[in-house]
Amino acid sequence: MQYLILLIILMIIMLLYFKVADYFNIIDKPNNRSSHTEITLRGGGIIFWFAALLYFAQNIQINYLFFTGITLVSLVSFWDDIQSLSNKMRISIHFLSISLIFFDLGLFNSIPIWGVIIAYVLAIGLINAYNFMDGINGITGFYTFTVMSSLLYVNTKIQLFTDGSFIKYAMVASLVFLFFNYRKKAKCFAGDVGSIAIAFWVIYLILKLILVTDSLIWLLFLAVYGVDAVCTILHRLYLKQNIFEAHRLHLYQILSNEYGLQHRVVSLYYALIQAVVSFFVIAFYQKVQIVIVFISMIIPLLFIYSLKFYLLTKIKNRTCQITPE
């Protein structure tokens, strides 16, 4: 009953946001990176911040540092959705917000300084990767629901590391967002405020689980996004492109834009593949050496990603065949 009420409240909030976004013309105009062609309301992912707010209102004593952090990244991201901000401003707020959750989790006292530096790089990288991967209908909602479901299973069946409701609030928010976004013509897009806010939430939970279990294996709950994001950056560096400029070279973009698969199908594929990876991670936990698990999961994902180059070659050849002499 509690989560049904939460679902209804978040649905009402989303509908009210649509009115506000429409009034203030908060829209997403297609550009050369976009996988869509129509103007659509932006910032629907703000529902994740509202879900965090509703949880915070009931758990002020134990949630204030996380909520302060997610509020900061949400504010700067929402501002960036409306009016572009400098990279320095965004990265600075991300750094501050991540510092808050590191302090909350006691990270500064539990690992050496070099570990903290790596954690900063990894956290900021994952936040931006999550944002880069938010480009087609349903991908952020489905992938987030898959990751949160995996975390909830671990929390319930393997290792209690957080309040279960804290995970469930994010899952309900994902369902609400999917209701409006997982359509042939989406009612709204997540915007930076959505992808970055939920990435912050996911990173906090995974980091907390890593610290409680003293195992890095849980990073594989983000393996699909991680492989796509890192490999695409390497591909663009090879092509001598500016990695900070808009592009359409992620595997999901090739599949949906150049190859012509429906956005919703591609989003479902990404979520399902991550679900399979997460299943094996949970099954192998404490039974197989972590290095072997990482290798066993990453190599197949690299193979899947490499299919992008086959598709690019096939598309190029097809284009050459139909181009008149």
Coordinates of C-alpha atoms in Angstrom, one line a residue, residues 81-306:
D81 CA 19.0 21.5 -19.1
I82 CA 17.6 25.1 -19.3
Q83 CA 20.7 27.1 -20.0
S84 CA 24.1 25.4 -20.7
L85 CA 26.7 25.7 -18.0
S86 CA 30.5 25.4 -18.2
N87 CA 32.1 22.0 -17.7
K88 CA 34.0 23.5 -14.8
M89 CA 30.9 24.4 -12.9
R90 CA 29.2 21.0 -13.4
I91 CA 32.4 19.0 -12.5
S92 CA 32.9 21.2 -9.4
I93 CA 29.4 20.5 -8.1
H94 CA 29.8 16.8 -8.9
F95 CA 33.0 16.7 -7.0
L96 CA 31.4 18.4 -4.0
S97 CA 28.4 16.2 -4.1
I98 CA 30.5 13.0 -4.3
S99 CA 32.6 14.3 -1.4
L100 CA 29.4 14.5 0.7
I101 CA 28.5 10.8 0.1
F102 CA 32.2 9.8 0.6
F103 CA 32.0 11.5 4.0
D104 CA 28.7 9.9 4.7
L105 CA 30.1 6.4 4.0
G106 CA 33.3 7.0 5.9
L107 CA 35.3 6.5 2.8
F108 CA 38.1 8.9 3.8
N109 CA 38.8 6.9 6.9
S110 CA 38.5 3.4 5.4
I111 CA 40.7 3.4 2.4
P112 CA 44.1 5.0 1.5
I113 CA 44.5 8.3 -0.3
W114 CA 45.2 6.6 -3.7
G115 CA 42.0 4.6 -3.3
V116 CA 40.0 7.8 -2.6
I117 CA 41.5 9.4 -5.8
I118 CA 40.5 6.4 -7.8
A119 CA 37.0 6.5 -6.2
Y120 CA 36.6 10.1 -7.3
V121 CA 37.6 9.4 -10.9
L122 CA 35.4 6.3 -11.0
A123 CA 32.3 8.1 -9.5
I124 CA 32.6 11.1 -11.7
G125 CA 33.2 8.9 -14.7
L126 CA 30.2 6.7 -14.0
I127 CA 27.9 9.8 -13.5
N128 CA 28.9 11.1 -16.9
A129 CA 28.7 7.7 -18.5
Y130 CA 25.1 7.3 -17.2
N131 CA 24.4 10.7 -18.8
F132 CA 26.0 9.8 -22.1
M133 CA 23.9 6.6 -22.3
D134 CA 20.7 8.5 -21.9
G135 CA 19.8 8.9 -25.5
I136 CA 16.8 6.8 -26.5
N137 CA 13.4 6.1 -25.1
G138 CA 13.3 3.8 -22.2
I139 CA 17.0 3.1 -21.8
T140 CA 17.6 5.1 -18.5
G141 CA 14.3 3.9 -16.9
F142 CA 14.8 0.2 -17.8
Y143 CA 18.5 0.1 -17.0
T144 CA 18.0 1.8 -13.7
F145 CA 15.1 -0.5 -12.7
T146 CA 17.4 -3.5 -13.6
V147 CA 20.3 -2.2 -11.5
M148 CA 18.0 -1.3 -8.6
S149 CA 16.3 -4.7 -8.7
S150 CA 19.7 -6.4 -8.5
L151 CA 20.7 -4.3 -5.5
L152 CA 17.4 -5.0 -3.8
Y153 CA 17.9 -8.7 -4.2
V154 CA 21.4 -8.5 -2.8
N155 CA 20.1 -6.4 0.1
T156 CA 17.3 -8.9 0.8
K157 CA 18.9 -12.3 0.2
I158 CA 22.7 -11.9 0.5
Q159 CA 23.9 -8.9 2.5
L160 CA 21.8 -6.2 4.2
F161 CA 23.6 -2.9 3.5
T162 CA 20.8 -0.3 3.4
D163 CA 17.2 0.3 4.1
G164 CA 15.2 -1.6 1.5
S165 CA 12.8 1.3 1.0
F166 CA 15.7 3.5 -0.1
I167 CA 16.1 1.2 -3.1
K168 CA 12.3 0.7 -3.7
Y169 CA 11.7 4.5 -3.9
A170 CA 14.1 4.7 -6.8
M171 CA 12.4 1.7 -8.5
V172 CA 9.0 3.3 -8.2
A173 CA 10.3 6.5 -9.7
S174 CA 11.8 4.5 -12.6
L175 CA 8.4 2.9 -13.3
V176 CA 6.7 6.3 -13.3
F177 CA 9.3 7.7 -15.6
L178 CA 9.0 4.7 -17.9
F179 CA 5.2 5.2 -18.1
F180 CA 5.8 8.5 -19.8
N181 CA 9.1 7.8 -21.6
Y182 CA 8.9 4.2 -22.8
R183 CA 6.7 5.0 -25.9
K184 CA 7.2 5.4 -29.6
K185 CA 6.7 9.1 -29.0
A186 CA 7.9 9.9 -25.5
K187 CA 6.0 12.4 -23.4
C188 CA 9.3 13.5 -21.9
F189 CA 13.0 12.9 -21.7
A190 CA 15.0 12.5 -18.5
G191 CA 17.4 15.4 -19.2
D192 CA 20.6 15.8 -17.3
V193 CA 18.6 16.3 -14.1
G194 CA 17.3 12.7 -14.5
S195 CA 20.2 10.7 -15.7
I196 CA 22.7 12.4 -13.4
A197 CA 20.5 12.3 -10.3
I198 CA 19.7 8.6 -10.6
A199 CA 23.4 7.9 -11.5
F200 CA 24.3 9.6 -8.2
W201 CA 21.7 7.4 -6.4
V202 CA 23.1 4.2 -8.0
I203 CA 26.7 5.0 -7.3
Y204 CA 25.9 5.7 -3.6
L205 CA 24.3 2.3 -3.2
I206 CA 26.9 0.4 -5.1
L207 CA 29.7 2.1 -3.2
K208 CA 28.0 1.4 0.1
L209 CA 27.6 -2.3 -0.9
I210 CA 31.3 -2.5 -1.9
L211 CA 32.4 -1.1 1.5
V212 CA 30.1 -3.4 3.5
T213 CA 31.1 -6.6 1.6
D214 CA 34.7 -5.5 0.9
S215 CA 34.3 -6.6 -2.7
L216 CA 34.5 -4.7 -6.0
I217 CA 32.4 -7.3 -7.8
W218 CA 29.3 -5.1 -7.5
L219 CA 30.8 -2.7 -10.0
L220 CA 29.6 -5.2 -12.6
F221 CA 26.1 -4.1 -11.9
L222 CA 27.0 -1.2 -14.2
A223 CA 29.1 -3.4 -16.7
V224 CA 26.9 -2.8 -19.8
Y225 CA 26.9 0.9 -19.5
G226 CA 30.6 0.9 -18.5
V227 CA 31.8 -1.1 -21.5
D228 CA 29.8 0.9 -24.0
A229 CA 30.9 4.2 -22.5
V230 CA 34.6 3.4 -22.2
C231 CA 34.9 1.6 -25.6
T232 CA 33.1 4.5 -27.3
I233 CA 35.6 7.0 -25.8
L234 CA 38.5 4.9 -27.0
H235 CA 36.9 4.6 -30.4
R236 CA 36.5 8.4 -30.6
L237 CA 40.1 9.0 -29.4
Y238 CA 41.2 6.6 -32.2
L239 CA 39.3 8.7 -34.7
K240 CA 40.9 11.8 -33.2
Q241 CA 37.5 13.3 -32.3
N242 CA 36.9 15.7 -29.4
I243 CA 35.3 13.4 -26.8
F244 CA 33.4 16.4 -25.3
E245 CA 31.5 17.1 -28.4
A246 CA 28.2 15.6 -29.5
H247 CA 28.3 12.3 -31.4
R248 CA 26.3 9.2 -32.4
L249 CA 28.9 6.4 -31.9
H250 CA 27.6 4.5 -28.9
L251 CA 26.4 1.0 -29.8
Y252 CA 22.8 1.9 -28.8
Q253 CA 23.0 4.9 -31.2
I254 CA 24.2 2.8 -34.1
L255 CA 21.5 0.1 -33.4
S256 CA 18.7 2.6 -33.2
N257 CA 19.8 5.4 -35.6
E258 CA 21.9 3.8 -38.4
Y259 CA 20.7 0.2 -38.2
G260 CA 17.0 1.2 -37.6
L261 CA 16.0 -0.9 -34.6
Q262 CA 13.2 0.5 -32.5
H263 CA 14.4 2.6 -29.6
R264 CA 12.3 0.6 -27.2
V265 CA 13.7 -2.7 -28.4
V266 CA 17.3 -1.5 -28.0
S267 CA 16.5 -0.2 -24.5
L268 CA 15.1 -3.6 -23.6
Y269 CA 18.2 -5.4 -24.9
Y270 CA 20.5 -3.3 -22.7
A271 CA 18.4 -4.0 -19.6
L272 CA 18.2 -7.7 -20.3
I273 CA 21.9 -8.0 -21.0
Q274 CA 22.6 -6.2 -17.7
A275 CA 20.1 -8.5 -15.9
V276 CA 22.0 -11.5 -17.2
V277 CA 25.4 -10.1 -16.1
S278 CA 23.9 -9.2 -12.7
F279 CA 22.5 -12.7 -12.3
F280 CA 25.9 -14.3 -12.9
V281 CA 27.6 -11.8 -10.6
I282 CA 25.2 -12.8 -7.8
A283 CA 25.6 -16.5 -8.6
F284 CA 29.4 -16.3 -8.6
Y285 CA 29.8 -14.0 -5.5
Q286 CA 32.1 -15.7 -3.0
K287 CA 32.2 -18.8 -5.1
V288 CA 34.6 -17.7 -7.9
Q289 CA 37.6 -15.4 -7.8
I290 CA 36.7 -11.9 -8.5
V291 CA 39.2 -11.5 -11.3
I292 CA 37.7 -14.5 -13.1
V293 CA 34.2 -13.1 -12.7
F294 CA 35.3 -9.7 -14.2
I295 CA 37.0 -11.4 -17.1
S296 CA 34.1 -13.8 -17.7
M297 CA 31.6 -10.9 -17.8
I298 CA 33.6 -8.2 -19.6
I299 CA 34.9 -10.3 -22.5
P300 CA 31.4 -11.2 -23.8
L301 CA 30.3 -7.6 -23.4
L302 CA 33.4 -6.5 -25.5
F303 CA 32.4 -9.0 -28.1
I304 CA 28.9 -7.6 -28.2
Y305 CA 30.2 -4.1 -28.5
S306 CA 32.5 -5.1 -31.3

